[in-house]
C-alpha cells in the first residue's frame, strides 16, 4: 500500500493557528464548517489536497492517512477546496454538515458513570484537584507532584507517582496525555488509568504497584487545553508566543530531541506542526526531559517504557515515527510489535473496538515526537508508544463525553499489558 512519505503539516486555519497573543478572546465558531473524509486514488493526490487545505484560510486538517484525509472546511473555504478535491479525483463523504451544531449537540452527551468526574470533560483546575484528591485518598500508593515545570502561561504541569515507595524492582513506566490540546479523551484516559489502578484489588495490578513505579502526567499542555474551552475548540499546539511572528504555539509532539527538525515538522510558527526553534525550547516538553532524564534517574529508577496518549484513529503506534520502516526499524522491533499487537488484541477482547498496531511512520513520517525520544533516549532503546484513542473519525476530536469511560476502559486494559511486560522483560 502506498504510504505518505513526504512531510505534511496540519493546516494553519486562520481561526486556529494565527490568533495573535494580543487578539481579543472571541470564541471561534464553526457555523457551517463541514467535516469531510476524502478517499484518494493515489498518495500524490492526498498531498496535493492537504497542501490546498493548508494554504486556505478556514480549512483545517484533522487527520491524514495513506489514501484518506479528514478536514473541516468553512463555507468560505469551500470555494477553494472543492475544485482541489475534484482535481484530485477524491471521493467525498460528509461526516459533519455543521461542526458548530455537532459541538453543541455533543455537549449534552454526558456519561452515566458513578463518578461524575468521568461523565464529562473537566477543566484544568478540576483535573488538578482530582489528581490531588487521588493522592490524598490513597497515600500508601500515590504521591502528587504539584509541578514538574510550568507551562508558558505559568500553569503547573502536575504529575502523579503511583507504586510502592520501596519498590521490589526499580523499574518505572511513564504515561502522559494532553500534549495536543484538542484531544480531550487523552487527558481523561490518563486520569481513568490512574483512578483504576489505585482502586484495583486485582492481584496482578496490586503486584504491579508493589513492584514498579508509574509516573503519570495527565495534562502536558494545560494552556492549550484551557484555550480549547475558552476560545478555539480545535486548538492543537501550546500557547507560547513566537519571536518574529504573530502566530502562537508550538506542536509539542515535534519539539522532542529525537531527529528534531526532520520530516513532518514545520519550521513555520503559523503551522499546526511547528517544531519550535530548537528541541525542548518549550517549557512543556522541557519539563518532560527534566522529569525523565534527571528526576527519575536521580531517584534510581530504570525507565522501561513511555506511552503518549493522543486521539483520534484507534492506533497503537511504535517507533520509528521519524522514518519509514523500509528505511530501518528499531533493533528490538519484534518486542515492540509483540507488545503493540497484544495491546491491540486486548482492546478487541475487552470492548470489541478495532485498533491497528503499526509503526508510527506508517501513519505519516513526523520527527521530533515524544514516542521516538522515549524509545531512543529516555528509556535508552527500550520502549515507546503513541496510542491514538477513539474514534475512527465519526466525531474525531469532538468525541462525546459518554465515550470517556469506554475509551478509558479499553486503554487501561492495553496499558496493563505493557506494564506486565515492562515488569517481566529480561
Ligand atoms: O502527528 C502526531 O503528533 C500524532 N498524531 S495526532 O493526530 N494525535 O497529532 C502521531 C504521532 C506519531 N509519532 C511520531 N510520528 N513520532
Ligand atoms: Zn495528538
CSV table of C-alpha atoms and ligand atoms in Angstrom, one decimal:
chain,number,residue,atom,x,y,z
A,1,UNK,CA,0.0,0.0,0.0
A,2,UNK,CA,1.4,3.4,-0.8
A,3,UNK,CA,2.4,5.4,2.2
A,4,UNK,CA,2.7,9.1,2.7
A,5,UNK,CA,6.4,9.6,2.7
A,6,UNK,CA,6.8,13.4,2.4
A,7,UNK,CA,6.2,15.8,5.2
A,8,UNK,CA,2.7,17.0,5.8
A,9,UNK,CA,1.8,19.8,8.1
A,10,UNK,CA,-1.6,20.2,9.7
A,11,UNK,CA,-3.4,23.2,8.4
A,12,UNK,CA,-2.9,26.6,9.9
A,13,UNK,CA,-6.5,27.6,9.7
A,14,UNK,CA,-6.6,31.3,10.3
A,15,UNK,CA,-9.0,30.9,13.1
A,16,UNK,CA,-7.0,28.3,14.9
A,17,UNK,CA,-3.3,28.9,14.3
A,18,UNK,CA,-2.8,32.6,13.6
A,19,UNK,CA,-4.5,34.2,16.5
A,20,UNK,CA,-2.1,36.8,17.9
A,21,UNK,CA,-1.4,36.8,21.7
A,22,UNK,CA,-3.0,40.2,22.0
A,23,UNK,CA,-6.1,39.4,20.0
A,24,UNK,CA,-9.5,39.8,21.8
A,25,UNK,CA,-10.5,36.4,23.1
A,26,UNK,CA,-13.5,36.0,20.8
A,27,UNK,CA,-14.6,32.3,20.9
A,28,UNK,CA,-14.1,30.7,17.5
A,29,UNK,CA,-17.4,29.5,15.9
A,30,UNK,CA,-17.6,26.7,13.3
A,31,UNK,CA,-21.0,27.5,11.8
A,32,UNK,CA,-21.4,25.7,8.5
A,33,UNK,CA,-18.0,24.1,8.7
A,34,UNK,CA,-18.2,20.7,7.1
A,35,UNK,CA,-16.0,17.8,8.2
A,36,UNK,CA,-15.1,15.7,5.1
A,37,UNK,CA,-13.5,12.3,4.8
A,38,UNK,CA,-11.8,12.1,1.4
A,39,UNK,CA,-10.7,8.9,-0.2
A,40,UNK,CA,-8.0,9.4,-2.8
A,41,UNK,CA,-6.8,7.3,-5.7
A,42,UNK,CA,-3.1,7.9,-5.0
A,43,UNK,CA,-0.8,9.3,-2.3
A,44,UNK,CA,0.3,12.2,-4.5
A,45,UNK,CA,-3.4,13.2,-4.8
A,46,UNK,CA,-3.6,13.2,-1.0
A,47,UNK,CA,-0.6,15.5,-0.7
A,48,UNK,CA,-1.9,18.0,-3.3
A,49,UNK,CA,-5.2,18.3,-1.4
A,50,UNK,CA,-3.6,18.6,2.0
A,51,UNK,CA,-1.5,21.3,0.5
A,52,UNK,CA,-4.5,23.2,-0.7
A,53,UNK,CA,-6.2,22.9,2.7
A,54,UNK,CA,-3.1,24.1,4.5
A,55,UNK,CA,-2.9,27.2,2.3
A,56,UNK,CA,-6.6,28.1,2.6
A,57,UNK,CA,-8.0,30.1,5.5
A,58,UNK,CA,-10.9,28.2,7.1
A,59,UNK,CA,-9.6,24.8,6.1
A,60,UNK,CA,-8.3,22.7,9.0
A,61,UNK,CA,-6.6,19.3,8.6
A,62,UNK,CA,-7.8,16.7,11.1
A,63,UNK,CA,-6.1,13.6,10.0
A,64,UNK,CA,-4.1,12.2,7.1
A,65,UNK,CA,-3.6,8.5,6.1
A,66,UNK,CA,-2.1,6.7,3.2
A,67,UNK,CA,-5.2,7.3,1.0
A,68,UNK,CA,-7.6,9.2,3.1
A,69,UNK,CA,-7.7,12.6,4.8
A,70,UNK,CA,-10.2,14.3,7.2
A,71,UNK,CA,-10.6,18.0,7.1
A,72,UNK,CA,-13.0,20.7,8.3
A,73,UNK,CA,-13.9,23.3,5.7
A,74,UNK,CA,-15.6,26.6,6.3
A,75,UNK,CA,-18.3,27.8,3.9
A,76,UNK,CA,-15.9,30.4,2.6
A,77,UNK,CA,-13.1,28.0,2.1
A,78,UNK,CA,-15.3,25.5,0.2
A,79,UNK,CA,-14.9,27.6,-3.0
A,80,UNK,CA,-11.2,26.9,-3.0
A,81,UNK,CA,-11.2,23.3,-1.6
A,82,UNK,CA,-13.9,21.8,-3.8
A,83,UNK,CA,-12.0,22.3,-7.1
A,84,UNK,CA,-8.9,20.9,-5.4
A,85,UNK,CA,-10.9,17.8,-4.4
A,86,UNK,CA,-12.4,17.3,-7.9
A,87,UNK,CA,-8.9,17.7,-9.5
A,88,UNK,CA,-7.6,15.0,-7.2
A,89,UNK,CA,-10.4,12.6,-8.2
A,90,UNK,CA,-11.2,12.0,-4.5
A,91,UNK,CA,-14.5,10.7,-3.3
A,92,UNK,CA,-16.0,12.7,-0.5
A,93,UNK,CA,-18.1,11.6,2.5
A,94,UNK,CA,-19.6,14.4,4.6
A,95,UNK,CA,-19.0,13.3,8.2
A,96,UNK,CA,-20.4,16.5,9.7
A,97,UNK,CA,-22.6,19.1,7.9
A,98,UNK,CA,-22.2,21.8,10.6
A,99,UNK,CA,-19.4,21.4,13.0
A,100,UNK,CA,-20.8,24.1,15.3
A,101,UNK,CA,-24.1,22.2,15.7
A,102,UNK,CA,-22.2,18.9,16.4
A,103,UNK,CA,-20.1,20.6,19.1
A,104,UNK,CA,-23.3,21.9,20.7
A,105,UNK,CA,-25.1,18.6,20.5
A,106,UNK,CA,-22.1,16.7,21.8
A,107,UNK,CA,-22.0,18.9,24.9
A,108,UNK,CA,-25.2,17.3,26.0
A,109,UNK,CA,-24.0,13.7,25.6
A,110,UNK,CA,-22.6,13.1,29.0
A,111,UNK,CA,-21.7,9.8,30.6
A,112,UNK,CA,-23.6,7.9,33.3
A,113,UNK,CA,-20.8,6.5,35.5
A,114,UNK,CA,-20.8,6.5,39.2
A,115,UNK,CA,-18.1,9.2,39.5
A,116,UNK,CA,-19.3,12.4,37.9
A,117,UNK,CA,-15.7,13.4,37.2
A,118,UNK,CA,-15.6,10.9,34.3
A,119,UNK,CA,-19.0,11.8,32.9
A,120,UNK,CA,-17.8,15.0,31.3
A,121,UNK,CA,-14.6,16.7,30.2
A,122,UNK,CA,-13.4,18.8,33.1
A,123,UNK,CA,-11.4,22.0,33.2
A,124,UNK,CA,-7.7,22.2,34.2
A,125,UNK,CA,-8.4,23.2,37.8
A,126,UNK,CA,-10.8,20.3,38.4
A,127,UNK,CA,-8.5,17.7,36.8
A,128,UNK,CA,-5.7,19.1,39.0
A,129,UNK,CA,-7.9,18.9,42.1
A,130,UNK,CA,-8.9,15.3,41.3
A,131,UNK,CA,-5.3,14.3,40.9
A,132,UNK,CA,-4.5,15.8,44.3
A,133,UNK,CA,-7.6,14.0,45.8
A,134,UNK,CA,-6.5,10.6,44.4
A,135,UNK,CA,-3.1,11.0,46.2
A,136,UNK,CA,-4.7,12.2,49.4
A,137,UNK,CA,-7.2,9.3,49.5
A,138,UNK,CA,-4.5,6.7,48.6
A,139,UNK,CA,-1.4,7.8,50.4
A,140,UNK,CA,0.1,4.3,50.5
A,141,UNK,CA,0.3,4.0,46.7
A,142,UNK,CA,0.1,7.5,45.2
A,143,UNK,CA,2.1,10.7,45.5
A,144,UNK,CA,1.0,14.0,44.0
A,145,UNK,CA,3.8,16.1,42.4
A,146,UNK,CA,2.4,19.6,42.1
A,147,UNK,CA,4.8,20.8,39.4
A,148,UNK,CA,7.3,19.2,37.1
A,149,UNK,CA,7.5,22.6,35.4
A,150,UNK,CA,5.3,25.4,34.4
A,151,UNK,CA,3.6,26.0,31.0
A,152,UNK,CA,4.4,29.1,29.0
A,153,UNK,CA,1.4,30.9,30.6
A,154,UNK,CA,2.5,29.8,34.1
A,155,UNK,CA,0.2,26.8,34.8
A,156,UNK,CA,1.7,24.0,36.8
A,157,UNK,CA,2.3,20.7,34.9
A,158,UNK,CA,1.4,18.3,37.7
A,159,UNK,CA,2.3,14.6,38.0
A,160,UNK,CA,1.3,11.6,40.0
A,161,UNK,CA,3.7,8.9,41.1
A,162,UNK,CA,2.0,5.6,41.7
A,163,UNK,CA,3.5,2.4,43.2
A,164,UNK,CA,5.4,1.3,46.2
A,165,UNK,CA,7.7,3.8,47.7
A,166,UNK,CA,10.1,0.9,48.3
A,167,UNK,CA,9.7,-1.0,45.0
A,168,UNK,CA,10.6,-4.6,44.5
A,169,UNK,CA,12.4,-3.6,41.4
A,170,UNK,CA,13.5,-0.1,40.3
A,171,UNK,CA,11.5,-0.3,37.1
A,172,UNK,CA,9.3,2.5,36.0
A,173,UNK,CA,6.8,3.3,33.2
A,174,UNK,CA,5.9,6.9,32.2
A,175,UNK,CA,2.4,7.8,30.9
A,176,UNK,CA,1.4,11.1,29.5
A,177,UNK,CA,-1.7,12.7,27.9
A,178,UNK,CA,-2.9,16.0,26.7
A,179,UNK,CA,0.1,17.1,24.6
A,180,UNK,CA,-2.3,18.1,21.9
A,181,UNK,CA,-4.9,20.4,23.4
A,182,UNK,CA,-8.0,19.4,21.4
A,183,UNK,CA,-7.5,15.6,22.0
A,184,UNK,CA,-9.6,15.7,25.2
A,185,UNK,CA,-10.1,12.0,25.6
A,186,UNK,CA,-6.3,11.6,26.1
A,187,UNK,CA,-6.5,13.6,29.3
A,188,UNK,CA,-9.5,11.7,30.6
A,189,UNK,CA,-7.9,8.3,29.7
A,190,UNK,CA,-4.7,9.0,31.7
A,191,UNK,CA,-6.9,10.1,34.7
A,192,UNK,CA,-9.0,6.9,34.3
A,193,UNK,CA,-6.0,4.7,34.3
A,194,UNK,CA,-4.7,6.3,37.5
A,195,UNK,CA,-8.1,6.0,39.1
A,196,UNK,CA,-8.5,2.4,38.1
A,197,UNK,CA,-5.0,1.4,39.3
A,198,UNK,CA,-5.2,2.9,42.7
A,199,UNK,CA,-8.6,1.4,43.5
A,200,UNK,CA,-7.9,-2.0,42.0
A,201,UNK,CA,-8.0,-5.2,44.1
A,202,UNK,CA,-6.9,-7.3,41.1
A,203,UNK,CA,-3.8,-9.2,42.3
A,204,UNK,CA,-2.0,-8.5,39.0
A,205,UNK,CA,-2.4,-4.8,39.5
A,206,UNK,CA,-1.6,-4.9,43.2
A,207,UNK,CA,1.6,-6.7,42.3
A,208,UNK,CA,2.5,-4.2,39.6
A,209,UNK,CA,2.0,-1.4,42.1
A,210,UNK,CA,4.2,-3.3,44.6
A,211,UNK,CA,7.0,-4.0,42.1
A,212,UNK,CA,7.1,-0.8,40.0
A,213,UNK,CA,6.7,2.9,39.8
A,214,UNK,CA,4.3,4.5,37.4
A,215,UNK,CA,4.7,8.2,36.6
A,216,UNK,CA,1.7,10.0,35.1
A,217,UNK,CA,1.4,13.4,33.5
A,218,UNK,CA,-2.3,13.7,32.5
A,219,UNK,CA,-2.0,17.2,31.1
A,220,UNK,CA,1.2,18.2,29.4
A,221,UNK,CA,-0.3,21.2,27.6
A,222,UNK,CA,-2.7,23.0,30.1
A,223,UNK,CA,-2.6,26.3,28.3
A,224,UNK,CA,-3.8,24.8,25.0
A,225,UNK,CA,-6.4,22.8,26.8
A,226,UNK,CA,-7.9,25.8,28.5
A,227,UNK,CA,-7.8,27.7,25.3
A,228,UNK,CA,-9.9,25.0,23.7
A,229,UNK,CA,-12.5,25.5,26.4
A,230,UNK,CA,-12.5,29.3,26.3
A,231,UNK,CA,-11.8,30.1,22.7
A,232,UNK,CA,-11.0,27.6,20.0
A,233,UNK,CA,-12.2,24.0,20.3
A,234,UNK,CA,-9.8,22.8,17.6
A,235,UNK,CA,-6.6,24.3,19.0
A,236,UNK,CA,-3.7,21.8,18.9
A,237,UNK,CA,-0.4,23.5,20.0
A,238,UNK,CA,0.9,25.0,23.1
A,239,UNK,CA,0.3,28.8,23.6
A,240,UNK,CA,3.7,30.4,23.6
A,241,UNK,CA,4.4,33.5,21.6
A,242,UNK,CA,7.0,33.1,18.8
A,243,UNK,CA,9.7,35.7,18.1
A,244,UNK,CA,9.2,37.4,14.8
A,245,UNK,CA,5.7,36.0,14.2
A,246,UNK,CA,2.2,36.9,15.3
A,247,UNK,CA,1.4,33.2,15.3
A,248,UNK,CA,1.1,31.4,18.6
A,249,UNK,CA,2.2,28.0,19.8
A,250,UNK,CA,4.4,25.0,19.2
A,251,UNK,CA,3.5,21.5,18.3
A,252,UNK,CA,4.9,19.8,21.4
A,253,UNK,CA,5.0,16.5,19.5
A,254,UNK,CA,7.6,17.9,17.2
A,255,UNK,CA,9.6,19.5,20.0
A,256,UNK,CA,11.4,16.5,21.4
A,257,UNK,CA,15.1,15.8,20.8
A,258,UNK,CA,15.0,12.8,18.6
A,259,UNK,CA,15.7,13.6,14.9
A,260,UNK,CA,14.3,17.0,15.8
A,261,UNK,CA,13.7,19.1,12.6
A,262,UNK,CA,13.1,16.2,10.3
A,263,UNK,CA,10.2,15.2,8.1
A,264,UNK,CA,6.6,16.1,9.0
A,265,UNK,CA,7.6,19.0,11.2
A,266,UNK,CA,7.3,22.6,10.1
A,267,UNK,CA,9.7,25.5,10.6
A,268,UNK,CA,6.8,28.0,10.3
A,269,UNK,CA,5.3,29.2,13.6
A,270,UNK,CA,1.9,29.6,11.8
A,271,UNK,CA,1.6,25.9,11.1
A,272,UNK,CA,0.0,23.4,13.4
A,273,UNK,CA,3.1,21.2,13.2
A,274,UNK,CA,5.5,24.0,14.2
A,275,UNK,CA,8.6,22.4,15.8
A,276,UNK,CA,10.0,25.4,17.7
A,277,UNK,CA,13.4,26.9,17.1
A,278,UNK,CA,15.3,24.0,18.8
A,279,UNK,CA,14.3,20.8,20.6
A,280,UNK,CA,12.9,21.4,24.1
A,281,UNK,CA,12.5,25.1,23.6
A,282,UNK,CA,9.0,24.8,25.0
A,283,UNK,CA,8.7,24.7,28.8
A,284,UNK,CA,6.2,21.8,28.5
A,285,UNK,CA,8.5,19.4,26.5
A,286,UNK,CA,11.5,20.6,28.6
A,287,UNK,CA,9.7,19.6,31.8
A,288,UNK,CA,9.3,16.0,30.5
A,289,UNK,CA,13.0,16.0,29.7
A,290,UNK,CA,13.9,17.1,33.2
A,291,UNK,CA,11.5,14.7,34.7
A,292,UNK,CA,12.7,11.6,32.9
A,293,UNK,CA,16.4,12.4,32.4
A,294,UNK,CA,17.1,14.0,35.8
A,295,UNK,CA,14.4,13.5,38.5
A,296,UNK,CA,13.5,9.9,37.6
A,297,UNK,CA,17.2,8.9,37.1
A,298,UNK,CA,18.3,10.6,40.3
A,299,UNK,CA,15.6,8.6,42.1
A,300,UNK,CA,17.4,5.5,40.9
A,301,UNK,CA,14.5,4.4,38.7
A,302,UNK,CA,15.0,2.5,35.5
A,303,UNK,CA,12.6,3.7,32.9
A,304,UNK,CA,11.4,0.8,30.7
A,305,UNK,CA,8.7,2.4,28.6
A,306,UNK,CA,6.9,5.7,27.8
A,307,UNK,CA,3.4,5.9,26.5
A,308,UNK,CA,1.9,9.1,24.9
A,309,UNK,CA,-1.9,9.1,24.6
A,310,UNK,CA,-3.5,11.0,21.7
A,311,UNK,CA,-6.6,11.0,19.6
A,312,UNK,CA,-8.0,10.0,17.3
A,313,UNK,CA,-7.7,7.0,14.9
A,314,UNK,CA,-7.6,3.9,17.1
A,315,UNK,CA,-3.9,3.1,16.6
A,316,UNK,CA,-1.1,1.6,18.6
A,317,UNK,CA,2.0,3.2,17.2
A,318,UNK,CA,5.5,2.0,17.8
A,319,UNK,CA,8.9,3.6,16.7
A,320,UNK,CA,10.1,4.9,14.5
A,321,UNK,CA,7.9,7.9,13.7
A,322,UNK,CA,10.8,9.8,12.1
A,323,UNK,CA,11.5,7.3,9.3
A,324,UNK,CA,9.6,4.7,7.4
A,325,UNK,CA,10.1,1.0,8.3
A,326,UNK,CA,11.6,0.2,5.0
A,327,UNK,CA,14.5,2.6,5.9
A,328,UNK,CA,15.0,0.8,9.2
A,329,UNK,CA,13.3,-0.2,12.4
A,330,UNK,CA,14.4,-0.4,16.0
A,331,UNK,CA,16.7,-3.3,16.9
A,332,UNK,CA,14.0,-4.6,19.2
A,333,UNK,CA,11.2,-4.1,16.7
A,334,UNK,CA,10.0,-7.7,17.3
A,335,UNK,CA,9.5,-6.9,21.0
A,336,UNK,CA,7.8,-3.6,20.3
A,337,UNK,CA,5.5,-5.3,17.8
A,338,UNK,CA,4.6,-8.2,20.1
A,339,UNK,CA,3.5,-5.9,22.9
A,340,UNK,CA,1.8,-3.4,20.5
A,341,UNK,CA,-0.2,-6.3,18.9
A,342,UNK,CA,-1.0,-7.6,22.3
A,343,UNK,CA,-2.4,-4.2,23.3
A,344,UNK,CA,-4.5,-4.2,20.1
A,345,UNK,CA,-5.8,-7.7,20.7
A,346,UNK,CA,-6.7,-7.0,24.4
A,347,UNK,CA,-8.7,-4.0,23.3
A,348,UNK,CA,-10.6,-6.1,20.8
A,349,UNK,CA,-11.4,-8.6,23.6
A,350,UNK,CA,-12.4,-6.0,26.2
A,351,UNK,CA,-14.6,-3.7,24.1
A,352,UNK,CA,-14.8,-5.1,20.6
A,353,UNK,CA,-13.1,-2.0,19.2
A,354,UNK,CA,-10.7,-2.4,16.4
A,355,UNK,CA,-7.3,-0.7,16.8
A,356,UNK,CA,-4.4,-1.0,14.4
A,357,UNK,CA,-0.9,-1.8,15.5
A,358,UNK,CA,1.8,-0.4,13.3
A,359,UNK,CA,5.0,1.7,13.0
A,360,UNK,CA,4.2,5.4,13.8
A,361,UNK,CA,5.7,6.4,10.4
A,362,UNK,CA,3.2,4.2,8.6
A,363,UNK,CA,0.6,6.8,9.6
A,364,UNK,CA,2.9,9.5,8.3
A,365,UNK,CA,6.5,10.5,8.9
A,366,UNK,CA,6.8,13.0,11.7
A,367,UNK,CA,10.1,13.7,13.5
A,368,UNK,CA,10.7,15.2,17.0
A,369,UNK,CA,7.9,13.1,18.5
A,370,UNK,CA,7.8,12.1,22.2
A,371,UNK,CA,7.5,8.4,21.4
A,372,UNK,CA,10.8,8.3,19.5
A,373,UNK,CA,12.5,10.2,22.3
A,374,UNK,CA,11.0,7.9,24.9
A,375,UNK,CA,12.4,5.0,22.9
A,376,UNK,CA,15.8,6.2,22.0
A,377,UNK,CA,16.8,8.4,24.9
A,378,UNK,CA,14.6,8.3,28.0
A,379,UNK,CA,14.5,4.5,28.0
A,380,UNK,CA,17.8,4.2,26.3
A,381,UNK,CA,16.5,1.9,23.5
A,382,UNK,CA,13.7,0.1,25.3
A,383,UNK,CA,10.1,1.0,24.6
A,384,UNK,CA,8.0,3.9,23.5
A,385,UNK,CA,4.4,4.1,22.1
A,386,UNK,CA,1.8,6.5,20.9
A,387,UNK,CA,-1.7,5.4,21.4
A,388,UNK,CA,-4.3,7.1,19.3
A,389,UNK,CA,-7.6,6.6,21.1
A,390,UNK,CA,-11.2,6.7,19.8
A,391,UNK,CA,-12.8,7.2,17.5
A,392,UNK,CA,-12.2,6.4,13.8
A,393,UNK,CA,-13.4,9.9,12.7
A,394,UNK,CA,-17.1,9.8,13.3
A,395,UNK,CA,-16.7,12.5,15.9
A,396,UNK,CA,-13.0,12.9,15.7
A,397,UNK,CA,-11.7,15.5,18.2
A,398,UNK,CA,-15.2,16.3,19.4
A,399,UNK,CA,-15.8,12.8,20.9
A,400,UNK,CA,-18.9,12.8,23.2
A,401,UNK,CA,-18.2,12.5,26.9
A,402,UNK,CA,-20.2,9.3,27.1
A,403,UNK,CA,-17.2,7.7,25.5
A,404,UNK,CA,-14.8,8.8,28.2
A,405,UNK,CA,-15.3,5.6,30.3
A,406,UNK,CA,-15.5,3.1,27.4
A,407,UNK,CA,-12.3,4.6,25.9
A,408,UNK,CA,-10.6,4.7,29.3
A,409,UNK,CA,-11.5,1.1,30.0
A,410,UNK,CA,-10.1,-0.3,26.8
A,411,UNK,CA,-6.9,1.8,27.1
A,412,UNK,CA,-6.5,0.7,30.7
A,413,UNK,CA,-6.6,-3.0,29.6
A,414,UNK,CA,-4.0,-2.2,26.9
A,415,UNK,CA,-1.8,-0.3,29.4
A,416,UNK,CA,-1.8,-3.2,31.8
A,417,UNK,CA,-0.4,-5.5,29.0
A,418,UNK,CA,2.5,-3.1,28.6
A,419,UNK,CA,3.0,-2.7,32.3
A,420,UNK,CA,3.2,-6.5,32.8
A,421,UNK,CA,5.7,-6.8,30.0
A,422,UNK,CA,7.8,-4.0,31.5
A,423,UNK,CA,7.9,-5.9,34.7
A,424,UNK,CA,8.7,-9.3,33.2
A,425,UNK,CA,11.1,-8.4,30.3
A,426,UNK,CA,14.6,-9.6,30.9
B,1,LIG,O1,1.0,13.8,14.5
B,1,LIG,C1,1.1,13.4,15.7
B,1,LIG,O2,1.8,14.1,16.5
B,1,LIG,C2,0.4,12.2,16.2
B,1,LIG,N1,-1.0,12.2,15.6
B,1,LIG,S1,-2.1,13.3,16.1
B,1,LIG,O3,-3.2,13.1,15.2
B,1,LIG,N2,-2.6,12.9,17.5
B,1,LIG,O4,-1.5,14.6,16.1
B,1,LIG,C3,1.1,11.0,15.7
B,1,LIG,C4,2.5,10.9,16.3
B,1,LIG,C5,3.2,9.5,15.9
B,1,LIG,N3,4.5,9.5,16.3
B,1,LIG,C6,5.5,10.0,15.6
B,1,LIG,N4,5.4,10.4,14.3
B,1,LIG,N5,6.7,10.1,16.1
B,2,LIG,ZN1,-2.2,14.2,19.1
